[in-house]
Amino acid sequence: MSDPTRIRVGQGSDSAYDILIGSGILGELPVLLGAGVERVLVIHPRALRAVGEALCDGLGAQGFSAFVAEVPDGEEAKSADTASFLWGVLGNCGLTRTDAIVGIGGGTVTDLAGFVAATWLRGVAVVQVPTTLLAMVDAAIGGKTGINTAEGKNLVGAFHPPAGVLCDLVMLETLPVDEWVSGMAEVIKCGFIADPVILELVEAHLQSVKPWQGPVVRELIERSIAVKARVVTEDLRESSLREILNYGHTFGHAVEQVESYSWRHGAAVSVGMVYVAELARLAGRLDGAVVDRHRSILASMGLPTSYPDGRWPELYAAMRRDKKSRGSLLRFVVLDALAEPGRLEGPDESMLQAAYAQICHD
Ligand code: GLY
């Protein structure tokens, strides 16, 4: 076990929480649960049954009344049916307002566990234990929770900051390569919007960024978490600054929809970042060299930087439906320079389409 790094999110004693990052630190979970918790429900996906049960046994050995609930793997978990099943489990466990939920898994489980915690008894504590890179640097931090409905992803949800987040880097050892690469898109996003040292580290240590352990990986994760922690501390409810975390996401979400969610999130965001970099260049706001850097760093990680030609009408329609839109104007987070995010509101469709032409392939 290594000494965990502690990053504080939020201000004030009521709403602030800690993110712990280290290797072999699952035993630190009770520290994050805090005083007064007696019952804990551990929610895990089918694929992490052994880890979920071990965590539950560990909590039991430390004097908690610990229960476990298994949910489906992947997006299937984020349904009203699964939430309803979990409310039933919580009732059977007798989980009270001073008890807690632990969500262990990828972003789908942490989103679901957070949503169930937000709604049970009008809000109980949740400690998130993300097991994928994407969940560690993004989904599990910041209190966005939700489930999907037939009408779309994440349309039902609540802001419900966790009581703590525990990132055990050992979990990444078994992460499939595609999942790793997908998570790296969000790491690189943090580099472009706020912390260019992330980009320098990826460029300088490409070979050692691929094995999931090691000092470079830990530093990349810590820096990305620090970026998100700073942003959500200032603007939990996305009234302004938090929007910058959506860099590349408007076009990325459109790709996900047009591809019927067969693309990994990070792959879609990767293309979305190149798209919005080209858009900023066309709008006269971003230097071509920074646009080229998007392509080179994302491609070096094995992320896509282009998209098939001929799909503009579907992509444009999907961007107009994006839930991050406000009113009828399309709004993009763009860069004016490295780590200088700004907004581009209501660009002409001709400019949007011209940026698409820059990222098209046959
Ligand atoms: N994933 C973007 C956010 O948490 O705001």
Short mmCIF file of C-alpha atoms in Angstrom, two decimals, residues 77-310:
data_model
loop_
_atom_site.label_atom_id
_atom_site.label_comp_id
_atom_site.label_asym_id
_atom_site.label_seq_id
_atom_site.Cartn_x
_atom_site.Cartn_y
_atom_site.Cartn_z
CA ALA A 77 -27.47 -0.74 -14.78
CA LYS A 78 -28.62 2.85 -15.23
CA SER A 79 -32.34 2.11 -15.50
CA ALA A 80 -35.41 2.99 -13.48
CA ASP A 81 -35.91 -0.78 -12.97
CA THR A 82 -32.49 -1.17 -11.34
CA ALA A 83 -33.02 1.95 -9.21
CA SER A 84 -36.37 0.53 -8.08
CA PHE A 85 -34.72 -2.82 -7.24
CA LEU A 86 -32.14 -0.96 -5.13
CA TRP A 87 -34.78 1.08 -3.29
CA GLY A 88 -36.33 -2.30 -2.38
CA VAL A 89 -32.97 -3.58 -1.10
CA LEU A 90 -32.43 -0.39 0.93
CA GLY A 91 -35.86 -0.83 2.53
CA ASN A 92 -35.09 -4.44 3.39
CA CYS A 93 -31.72 -3.47 4.89
CA GLY A 94 -33.40 -0.76 6.97
CA LEU A 95 -30.92 1.84 5.74
CA THR A 96 -31.55 5.08 7.64
CA ARG A 97 -30.60 8.72 7.03
CA THR A 98 -27.35 8.35 8.92
CA ASP A 99 -26.26 5.24 7.00
CA ALA A 100 -24.43 5.07 3.67
CA ILE A 101 -24.20 3.56 0.22
CA VAL A 102 -20.94 2.56 -1.46
CA GLY A 103 -20.81 2.39 -5.26
CA ILE A 104 -17.92 0.32 -6.62
CA GLY A 105 -17.48 0.09 -10.38
CA GLY A 106 -17.26 2.19 -13.51
CA GLY A 107 -19.19 5.36 -14.23
CA THR A 108 -22.47 3.55 -14.78
CA VAL A 109 -22.40 2.15 -11.23
CA THR A 110 -21.22 5.36 -9.60
CA ASP A 111 -23.94 7.34 -11.47
CA LEU A 112 -26.58 4.82 -10.37
CA ALA A 113 -25.37 4.52 -6.76
CA GLY A 114 -25.26 8.31 -6.52
CA PHE A 115 -28.79 8.63 -7.90
CA VAL A 116 -30.19 6.02 -5.52
CA ALA A 117 -28.39 7.75 -2.62
CA ALA A 118 -29.80 11.13 -3.73
CA THR A 119 -33.35 9.79 -3.74
CA TRP A 120 -33.42 7.37 -0.77
CA LEU A 121 -34.93 9.18 2.23
CA ARG A 122 -34.35 12.42 0.24
CA GLY A 123 -30.61 11.88 0.35
CA VAL A 124 -28.15 9.62 2.16
CA ALA A 125 -24.35 9.55 2.01
CA VAL A 126 -22.61 7.80 -0.87
CA VAL A 127 -18.94 6.93 -1.08
CA GLN A 128 -17.77 6.24 -4.61
CA VAL A 129 -15.08 3.65 -5.37
CA PRO A 130 -14.43 4.10 -9.11
CA THR A 131 -12.64 1.20 -10.79
CA THR A 132 -12.09 2.60 -14.29
CA LEU A 133 -9.87 5.48 -15.37
CA LEU A 134 -12.89 7.36 -16.75
CA ALA A 135 -14.80 7.04 -13.50
CA MET A 136 -11.75 8.05 -11.41
CA VAL A 137 -11.03 11.23 -13.32
CA ASP A 138 -14.60 12.20 -14.19
CA ALA A 139 -17.82 10.30 -13.43
CA ALA A 140 -17.31 9.58 -9.73
CA ILE A 141 -16.30 13.14 -8.85
CA GLY A 142 -18.51 16.18 -8.76
CA GLY A 143 -21.89 14.82 -7.74
CA LYS A 144 -23.62 14.40 -11.10
CA THR A 145 -25.81 11.32 -10.72
CA GLY A 146 -28.46 9.84 -12.95
CA ILE A 147 -30.16 7.08 -14.87
CA ASN A 148 -31.20 6.67 -18.51
CA THR A 149 -34.74 6.54 -19.88
CA ALA A 150 -36.15 5.55 -23.28
CA GLU A 151 -35.87 9.24 -24.25
CA GLY A 152 -32.12 9.49 -23.65
CA LYS A 153 -29.09 9.11 -21.40
CA ASN A 154 -28.86 10.87 -18.03
CA LEU A 155 -32.15 12.72 -18.48
CA VAL A 156 -33.23 11.82 -14.93
CA GLY A 157 -30.81 12.65 -12.15
CA ALA A 158 -29.70 14.93 -9.37
CA PHE A 159 -26.64 16.79 -8.15
CA HIS A 160 -25.63 14.78 -5.08
CA PRO A 161 -21.97 15.20 -4.09
CA PRO A 162 -20.44 12.08 -2.55
CA ALA A 163 -19.23 11.89 1.04
CA GLY A 164 -15.89 10.71 -0.33
CA VAL A 165 -14.20 9.07 -3.32
CA LEU A 166 -11.60 6.33 -3.09
CA CYS A 167 -9.43 5.71 -6.18
CA ASP A 168 -7.47 2.49 -5.69
CA LEU A 169 -5.06 2.34 -8.62
CA VAL A 170 -4.76 -1.45 -8.21
CA MET A 171 -8.21 -1.62 -9.85
CA LEU A 172 -6.70 -0.36 -13.09
CA GLU A 173 -4.41 -3.40 -13.46
CA THR A 174 -7.22 -5.46 -14.97
CA LEU A 175 -8.83 -2.67 -16.98
CA PRO A 176 -9.22 -3.62 -20.67
CA VAL A 177 -7.03 -1.56 -23.01
CA ASP A 178 -10.05 0.05 -24.76
CA GLU A 179 -11.36 1.27 -21.42
CA TRP A 180 -7.97 2.66 -20.53
CA VAL A 181 -7.68 4.53 -23.83
CA SER A 182 -11.24 5.87 -23.44
CA GLY A 183 -10.37 7.27 -20.00
CA MET A 184 -7.24 8.90 -21.39
CA ALA A 185 -9.46 11.14 -23.55
CA GLU A 186 -10.82 12.78 -20.38
CA VAL A 187 -7.28 13.05 -18.94
CA ILE A 188 -6.10 14.80 -22.12
CA LYS A 189 -9.21 17.02 -22.01
CA CYS A 190 -8.10 18.22 -18.55
CA GLY A 191 -4.70 18.99 -20.08
CA PHE A 192 -6.17 21.18 -22.82
CA ILE A 193 -8.68 23.07 -20.67
CA ALA A 194 -6.62 23.64 -17.53
CA ASP A 195 -3.31 21.84 -16.99
CA PRO A 196 -0.90 21.65 -19.96
CA VAL A 197 1.62 19.69 -17.81
CA ILE A 198 -0.72 16.73 -18.42
CA LEU A 199 -0.10 17.07 -22.16
CA GLU A 200 3.67 17.33 -21.63
CA LEU A 201 3.66 14.20 -19.44
CA VAL A 202 1.68 12.19 -21.99
CA GLU A 203 3.94 13.35 -24.84
CA ALA A 204 7.15 12.68 -22.91
CA HIS A 205 6.20 9.32 -21.36
CA LEU A 206 3.98 7.70 -23.93
CA GLN A 207 5.45 4.26 -23.33
CA SER A 208 5.06 4.38 -19.55
CA VAL A 209 1.57 5.89 -19.82
CA LYS A 210 0.35 2.60 -21.23
CA PRO A 211 1.12 0.31 -18.30
CA TRP A 212 -1.59 1.17 -15.81
CA GLN A 213 0.69 1.70 -12.83
CA GLY A 214 3.69 3.80 -12.11
CA PRO A 215 4.48 7.34 -11.09
CA VAL A 216 3.50 8.96 -14.40
CA VAL A 217 0.07 7.35 -14.38
CA ARG A 218 -0.50 8.34 -10.78
CA GLU A 219 0.53 11.92 -11.52
CA LEU A 220 -1.75 12.07 -14.57
CA ILE A 221 -4.68 10.83 -12.52
CA GLU A 222 -3.96 13.17 -9.63
CA ARG A 223 -3.62 16.19 -11.93
CA SER A 224 -6.85 15.36 -13.78
CA ILE A 225 -8.72 14.89 -10.52
CA ALA A 226 -7.28 18.17 -9.23
CA VAL A 227 -8.61 19.97 -12.33
CA LYS A 228 -12.10 18.58 -11.86
CA ALA A 229 -12.00 19.17 -8.10
CA ARG A 230 -11.13 22.86 -8.63
CA VAL A 231 -13.89 23.31 -11.18
CA VAL A 232 -16.69 21.63 -9.22
CA THR A 233 -15.63 23.36 -6.01
CA GLU A 234 -16.29 26.65 -7.76
CA ASP A 235 -19.42 25.67 -9.69
CA LEU A 236 -21.17 22.49 -8.61
CA ARG A 237 -24.38 23.11 -10.54
CA GLU A 238 -22.83 23.99 -13.89
CA SER A 239 -24.04 27.56 -13.97
CA SER A 240 -20.80 28.71 -15.57
CA LEU A 241 -17.25 27.38 -15.02
CA ARG A 242 -18.24 23.69 -14.87
CA GLU A 243 -19.24 23.90 -18.53
CA ILE A 244 -15.53 23.73 -19.43
CA LEU A 245 -15.58 20.05 -18.45
CA ASN A 246 -17.84 19.56 -21.46
CA TYR A 247 -14.99 20.44 -23.84
CA GLY A 248 -15.47 18.23 -26.93
CA HIS A 249 -18.68 16.78 -25.52
CA THR A 250 -21.32 18.53 -27.68
CA PHE A 251 -19.99 16.95 -30.88
CA GLY A 252 -18.92 13.84 -28.91
CA HIS A 253 -22.44 13.24 -27.60
CA ALA A 254 -23.77 13.68 -31.14
CA VAL A 255 -21.35 10.99 -32.35
CA GLU A 256 -22.46 8.68 -29.53
CA GLN A 257 -26.12 9.15 -30.54
CA VAL A 258 -25.54 8.76 -34.27
CA GLU A 259 -23.52 5.61 -33.53
CA SER A 260 -26.31 4.27 -31.26
CA TYR A 261 -23.87 4.26 -28.32
CA SER A 262 -21.62 1.65 -29.91
CA TRP A 263 -18.62 4.05 -29.56
CA ARG A 264 -16.82 4.38 -26.25
CA HIS A 265 -17.40 7.74 -24.58
CA GLY A 266 -13.72 8.70 -24.71
CA ALA A 267 -13.45 7.90 -28.41
CA ALA A 268 -16.44 10.14 -29.15
CA VAL A 269 -15.04 12.93 -26.95
CA SER A 270 -11.68 12.61 -28.71
CA VAL A 271 -13.25 13.31 -32.12
CA GLY A 272 -15.36 16.01 -30.44
CA MET A 273 -12.24 17.79 -29.15
CA VAL A 274 -10.64 17.83 -32.62
CA TYR A 275 -13.95 19.10 -34.04
CA VAL A 276 -14.24 21.95 -31.56
CA ALA A 277 -10.56 22.83 -31.97
CA GLU A 278 -11.16 23.18 -35.72
CA LEU A 279 -14.28 25.23 -34.98
CA ALA A 280 -12.27 27.59 -32.78
CA ARG A 281 -9.63 27.89 -35.50
CA LEU A 282 -12.29 28.74 -38.10
CA ALA A 283 -13.76 31.31 -35.71
CA GLY A 284 -10.31 32.95 -35.60
CA ARG A 285 -9.79 32.09 -31.94
CA LEU A 286 -7.29 29.21 -31.86
CA ASP A 287 -3.87 28.82 -33.37
CA GLY A 288 -3.43 25.98 -35.89
CA ALA A 289 -0.50 24.57 -33.87
CA VAL A 290 -2.79 23.88 -30.89
CA VAL A 291 -5.28 22.19 -33.23
CA ASP A 292 -2.47 20.00 -34.58
CA ARG A 293 -1.46 19.15 -31.00
CA HIS A 294 -4.98 17.83 -30.39
CA ARG A 295 -4.61 15.46 -33.33
CA SER A 296 -1.11 14.27 -32.46
CA ILE A 297 -1.61 13.61 -28.75
CA LEU A 298 -5.00 11.92 -29.15
CA ALA A 299 -3.78 9.77 -32.06
CA SER A 300 -0.66 8.78 -30.07
CA MET A 301 -2.96 7.27 -27.42
CA GLY A 302 -4.85 5.33 -30.10
CA LEU A 303 -7.89 7.63 -29.96
CA PRO A 304 -9.81 8.55 -33.15
CA THR A 305 -9.41 12.07 -34.55
CA SER A 306 -11.70 11.90 -37.60
CA TYR A 307 -15.21 10.79 -38.45
CA PRO A 308 -16.92 9.42 -41.59
CA ASP A 309 -18.18 11.90 -44.18
CA GLY A 310 -21.85 12.27 -45.10
#
